[in-house]
Short mmCIF file of C-alpha atoms and ligand atoms in Angstrom, two decimals:
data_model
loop_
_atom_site.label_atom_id
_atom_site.label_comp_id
_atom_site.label_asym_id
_atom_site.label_seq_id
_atom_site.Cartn_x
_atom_site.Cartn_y
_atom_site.Cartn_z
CA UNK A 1 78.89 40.79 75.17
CA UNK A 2 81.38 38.07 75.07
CA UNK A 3 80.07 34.48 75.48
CA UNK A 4 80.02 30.42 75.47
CA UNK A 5 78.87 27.89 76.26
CA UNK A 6 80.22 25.63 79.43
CA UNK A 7 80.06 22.38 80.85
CA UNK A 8 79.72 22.61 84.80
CA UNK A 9 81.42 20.56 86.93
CA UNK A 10 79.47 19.25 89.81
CA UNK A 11 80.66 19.40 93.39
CA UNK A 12 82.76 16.88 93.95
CA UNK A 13 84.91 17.42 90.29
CA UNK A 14 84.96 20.82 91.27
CA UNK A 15 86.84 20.37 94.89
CA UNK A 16 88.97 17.53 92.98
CA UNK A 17 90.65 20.14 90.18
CA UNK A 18 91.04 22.61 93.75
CA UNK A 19 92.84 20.37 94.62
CA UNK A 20 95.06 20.02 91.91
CA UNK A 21 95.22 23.78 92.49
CA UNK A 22 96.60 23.03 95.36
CA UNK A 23 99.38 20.86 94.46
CA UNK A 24 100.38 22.79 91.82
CA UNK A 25 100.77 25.54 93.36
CA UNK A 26 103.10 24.02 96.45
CA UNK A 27 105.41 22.02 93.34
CA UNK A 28 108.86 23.73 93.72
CA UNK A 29 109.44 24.39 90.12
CA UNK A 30 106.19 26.56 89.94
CA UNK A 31 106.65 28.64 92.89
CA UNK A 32 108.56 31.31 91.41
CA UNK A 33 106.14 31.55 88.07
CA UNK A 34 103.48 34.00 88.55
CA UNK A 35 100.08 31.93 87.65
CA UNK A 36 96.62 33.37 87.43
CA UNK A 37 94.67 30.19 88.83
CA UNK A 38 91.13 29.52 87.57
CA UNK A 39 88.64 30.48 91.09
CA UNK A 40 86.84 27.13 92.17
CA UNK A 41 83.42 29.34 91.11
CA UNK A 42 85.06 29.58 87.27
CA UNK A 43 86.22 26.32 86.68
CA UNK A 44 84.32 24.94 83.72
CA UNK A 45 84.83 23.00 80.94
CA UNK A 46 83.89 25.11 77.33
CA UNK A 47 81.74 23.69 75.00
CA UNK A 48 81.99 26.29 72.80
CA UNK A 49 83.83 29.67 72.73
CA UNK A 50 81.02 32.19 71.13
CA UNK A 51 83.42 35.20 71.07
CA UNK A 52 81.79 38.85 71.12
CA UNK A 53 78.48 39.53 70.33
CA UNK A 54 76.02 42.20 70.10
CA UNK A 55 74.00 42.76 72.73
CA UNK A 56 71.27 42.68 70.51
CA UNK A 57 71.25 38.66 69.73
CA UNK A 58 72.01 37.92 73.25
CA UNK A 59 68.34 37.31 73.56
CA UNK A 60 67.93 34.68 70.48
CA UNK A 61 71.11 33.32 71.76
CA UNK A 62 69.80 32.46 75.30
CA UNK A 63 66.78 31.25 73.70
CA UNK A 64 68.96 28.98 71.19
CA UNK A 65 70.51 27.75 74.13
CA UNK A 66 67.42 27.07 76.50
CA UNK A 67 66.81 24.36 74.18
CA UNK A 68 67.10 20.65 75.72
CA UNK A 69 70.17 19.32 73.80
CA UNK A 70 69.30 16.16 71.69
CA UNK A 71 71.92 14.26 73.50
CA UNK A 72 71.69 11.90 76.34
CA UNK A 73 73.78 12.39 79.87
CA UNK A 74 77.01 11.06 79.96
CA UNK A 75 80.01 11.04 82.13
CA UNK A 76 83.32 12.97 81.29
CA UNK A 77 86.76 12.17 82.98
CA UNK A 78 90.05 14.08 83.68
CA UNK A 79 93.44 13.04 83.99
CA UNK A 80 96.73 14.27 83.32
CA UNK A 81 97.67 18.25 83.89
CA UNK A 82 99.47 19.74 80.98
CA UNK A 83 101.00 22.39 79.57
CA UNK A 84 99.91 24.83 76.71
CA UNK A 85 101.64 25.26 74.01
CA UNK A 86 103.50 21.93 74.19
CA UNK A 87 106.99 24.70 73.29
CA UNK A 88 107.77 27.69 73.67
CA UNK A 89 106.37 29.84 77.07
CA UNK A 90 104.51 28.05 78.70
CA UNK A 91 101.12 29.70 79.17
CA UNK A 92 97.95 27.50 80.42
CA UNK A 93 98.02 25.01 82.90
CA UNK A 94 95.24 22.75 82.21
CA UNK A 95 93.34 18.85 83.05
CA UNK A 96 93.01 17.37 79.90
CA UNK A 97 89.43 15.27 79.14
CA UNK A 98 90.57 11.34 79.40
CA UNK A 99 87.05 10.24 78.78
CA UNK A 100 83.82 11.41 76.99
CA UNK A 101 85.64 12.47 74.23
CA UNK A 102 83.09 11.33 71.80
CA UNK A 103 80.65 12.71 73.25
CA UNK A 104 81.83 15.93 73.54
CA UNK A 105 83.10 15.80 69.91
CA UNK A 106 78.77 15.16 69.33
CA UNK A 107 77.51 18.27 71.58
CA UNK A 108 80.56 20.75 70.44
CA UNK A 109 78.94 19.34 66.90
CA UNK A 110 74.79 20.15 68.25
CA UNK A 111 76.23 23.79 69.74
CA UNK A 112 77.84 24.58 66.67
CA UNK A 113 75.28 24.15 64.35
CA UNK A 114 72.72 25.57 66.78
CA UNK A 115 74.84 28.70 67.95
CA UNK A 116 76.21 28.64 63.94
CA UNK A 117 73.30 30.81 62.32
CA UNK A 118 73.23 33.36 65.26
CA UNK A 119 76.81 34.40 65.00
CA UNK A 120 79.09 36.34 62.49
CA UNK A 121 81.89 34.40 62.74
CA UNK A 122 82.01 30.52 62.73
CA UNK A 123 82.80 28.69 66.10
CA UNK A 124 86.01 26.90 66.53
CA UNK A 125 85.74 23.56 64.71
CA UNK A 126 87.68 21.96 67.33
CA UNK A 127 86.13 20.15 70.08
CA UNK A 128 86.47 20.64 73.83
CA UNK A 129 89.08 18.80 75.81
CA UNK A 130 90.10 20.27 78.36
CA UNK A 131 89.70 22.37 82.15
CA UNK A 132 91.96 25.13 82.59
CA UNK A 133 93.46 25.48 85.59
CA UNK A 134 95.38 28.68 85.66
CA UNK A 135 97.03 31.37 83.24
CA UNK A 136 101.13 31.80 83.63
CA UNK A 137 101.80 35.52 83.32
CA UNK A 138 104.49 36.13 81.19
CA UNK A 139 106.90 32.91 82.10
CA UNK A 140 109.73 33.15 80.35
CA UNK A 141 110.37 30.42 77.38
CA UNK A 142 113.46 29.56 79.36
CA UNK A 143 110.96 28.02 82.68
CA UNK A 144 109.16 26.05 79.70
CA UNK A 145 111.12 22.49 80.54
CA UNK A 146 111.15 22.97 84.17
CA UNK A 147 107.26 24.14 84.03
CA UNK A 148 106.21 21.26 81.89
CA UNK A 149 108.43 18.43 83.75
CA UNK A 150 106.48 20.26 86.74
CA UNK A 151 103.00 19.73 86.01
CA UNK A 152 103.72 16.03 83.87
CA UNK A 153 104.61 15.12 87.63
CA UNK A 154 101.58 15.89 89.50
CA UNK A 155 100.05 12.57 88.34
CA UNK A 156 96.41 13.10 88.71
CA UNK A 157 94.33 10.22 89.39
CA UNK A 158 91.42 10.32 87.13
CA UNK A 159 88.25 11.88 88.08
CA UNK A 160 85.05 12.96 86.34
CA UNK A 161 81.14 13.77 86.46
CA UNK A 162 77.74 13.47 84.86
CA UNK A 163 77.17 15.97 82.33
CA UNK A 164 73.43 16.58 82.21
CA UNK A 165 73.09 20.46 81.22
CA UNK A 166 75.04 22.81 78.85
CA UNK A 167 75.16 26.24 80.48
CA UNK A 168 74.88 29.97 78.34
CA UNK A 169 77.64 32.46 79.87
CA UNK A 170 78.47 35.85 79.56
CA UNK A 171 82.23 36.79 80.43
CA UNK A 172 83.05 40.22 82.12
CA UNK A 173 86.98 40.40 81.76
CA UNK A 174 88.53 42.35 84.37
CA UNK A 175 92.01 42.46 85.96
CA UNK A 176 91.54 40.65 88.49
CA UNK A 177 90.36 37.91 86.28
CA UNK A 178 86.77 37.03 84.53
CA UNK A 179 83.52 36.70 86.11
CA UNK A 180 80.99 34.55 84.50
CA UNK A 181 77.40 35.54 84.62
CA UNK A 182 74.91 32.40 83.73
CA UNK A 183 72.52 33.20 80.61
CA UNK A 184 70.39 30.09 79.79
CA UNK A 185 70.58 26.72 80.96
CA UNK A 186 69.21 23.92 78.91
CA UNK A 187 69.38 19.96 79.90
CA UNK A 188 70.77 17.38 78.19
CA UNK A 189 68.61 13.93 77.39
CA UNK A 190 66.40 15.31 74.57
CA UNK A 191 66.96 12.02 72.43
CA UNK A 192 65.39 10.13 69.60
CA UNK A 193 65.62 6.28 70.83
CA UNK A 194 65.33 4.80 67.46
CA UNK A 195 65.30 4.94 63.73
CA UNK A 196 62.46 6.84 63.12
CA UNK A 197 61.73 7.20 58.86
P1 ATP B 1 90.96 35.78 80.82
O1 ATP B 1 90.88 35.86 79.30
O2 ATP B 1 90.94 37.12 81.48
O3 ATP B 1 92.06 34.88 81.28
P2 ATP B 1 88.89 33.78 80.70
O4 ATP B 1 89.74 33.16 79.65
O5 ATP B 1 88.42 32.97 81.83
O6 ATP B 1 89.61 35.07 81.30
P3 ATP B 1 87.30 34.50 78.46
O7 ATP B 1 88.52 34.91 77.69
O8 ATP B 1 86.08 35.34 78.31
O9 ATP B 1 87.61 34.41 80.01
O10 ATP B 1 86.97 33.01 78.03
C1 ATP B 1 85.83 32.31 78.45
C2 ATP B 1 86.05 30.84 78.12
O11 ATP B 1 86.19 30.69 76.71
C3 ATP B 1 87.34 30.27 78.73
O12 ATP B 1 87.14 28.89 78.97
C4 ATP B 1 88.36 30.42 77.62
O13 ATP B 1 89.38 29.45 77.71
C5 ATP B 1 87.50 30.19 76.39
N1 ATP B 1 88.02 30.97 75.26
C6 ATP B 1 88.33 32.27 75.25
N2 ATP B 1 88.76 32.68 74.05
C7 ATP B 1 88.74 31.59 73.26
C8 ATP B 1 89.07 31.37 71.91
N3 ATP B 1 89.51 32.32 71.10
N4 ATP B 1 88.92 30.11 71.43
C9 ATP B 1 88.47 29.12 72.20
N5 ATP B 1 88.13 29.26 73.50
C10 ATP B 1 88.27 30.50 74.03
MG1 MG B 2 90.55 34.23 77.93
#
């Protein structure tokens, strides 16, 4: 089973980064370059990418992950589309985080060492920053500057959410793109107030 762990967006974030869809997809310089774009029901922000797993610790996994995280709510922002890589062919168009960084840096931290022990591979020590919005198929290097100018000129007006809950998916990858099936859900807000000895 492959899985990870995802921030949802709520409602409103959700019909924002459409949006941005949207205007991406009308920009001139993008209309010929064949992009796989995120569906509104799949856009999420990864906490943590858990890879493949046997189907076998699935179950100690969504346990692991039912588990109130020991971090209070807190709000995340997005700005800016971009391009990834920053060279080369240009292959994910994405909204990069703007705000909550620190925060995220703190639960990617709490997911790793909780999701750690349970896997056979570490997690990726980098933290989250980011909401994809599509997949380029095969652009050419050459559309790179013309892609990039592109999406550096949608200007997108920050927006973010609450993040109160860090969700337990399992990918199906199909053609057509993935489908996300939800495994455990856990809260966030499970927080020691003060020193305690
Ligand atoms: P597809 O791969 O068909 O485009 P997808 O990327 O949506 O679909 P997955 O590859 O299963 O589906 O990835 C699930 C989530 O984990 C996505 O947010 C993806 O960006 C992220 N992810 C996938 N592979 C990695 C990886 N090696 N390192 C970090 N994050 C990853
Ligand atoms: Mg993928």
């Amino acid at each position: 089973m492959r899985l990870f762990l995802a921030l949802d967006l709520d409602a409103a974030a959700r019909a924002r980064t459409v949006e941005v869809q949207r205007r991406a997809r009308r920009a001139p310089a993008l209309r010929d370059v064949a992009v796989r774009w995120v569906r509104p029901e799949n856009l999420h922000l990864t906490l943590a990418f858990l890879g493949e797993v046997d189907a076998g610790r699935a179950a100690p996994m969504a346990r692991a992950a039912a588990e109130p995280w020991r971090h209070a709510p807190f709000r995340v922002e997005l700005a800016t589309a971009d391009v990834a890589p920053p060279s080369g062919a240009p292959r994910t168009l994405w909204l990069s985080v703007s705000a909550g960084r620190a925060q995220l840096a703190r639960l990617h931290a709490e997911a790793r060492a909780r999701m750690g022990p349970l896997l056979s591979a570490p997690v990726d020590p980098r933290p989250p920053g980011h909401v994809t919005l599509g997949r380029l198929r095969r652009a050419p290097r050459s559309s790179g500057g013309r892609v990039r100018e592109a999406v550096a000129g949608l200007a997108v007006p920050a927006f973010g959410w609450r993040v109160d809950s860090v969700a337990l998916y399992e990918s199906r990858l199909a053609p057509g793109g993935a489908s996300y099936r939800p495994l455990a859900r856990a809260p966030l807000g499970c927080v020691i107030l003060d020193a305690v000895p």
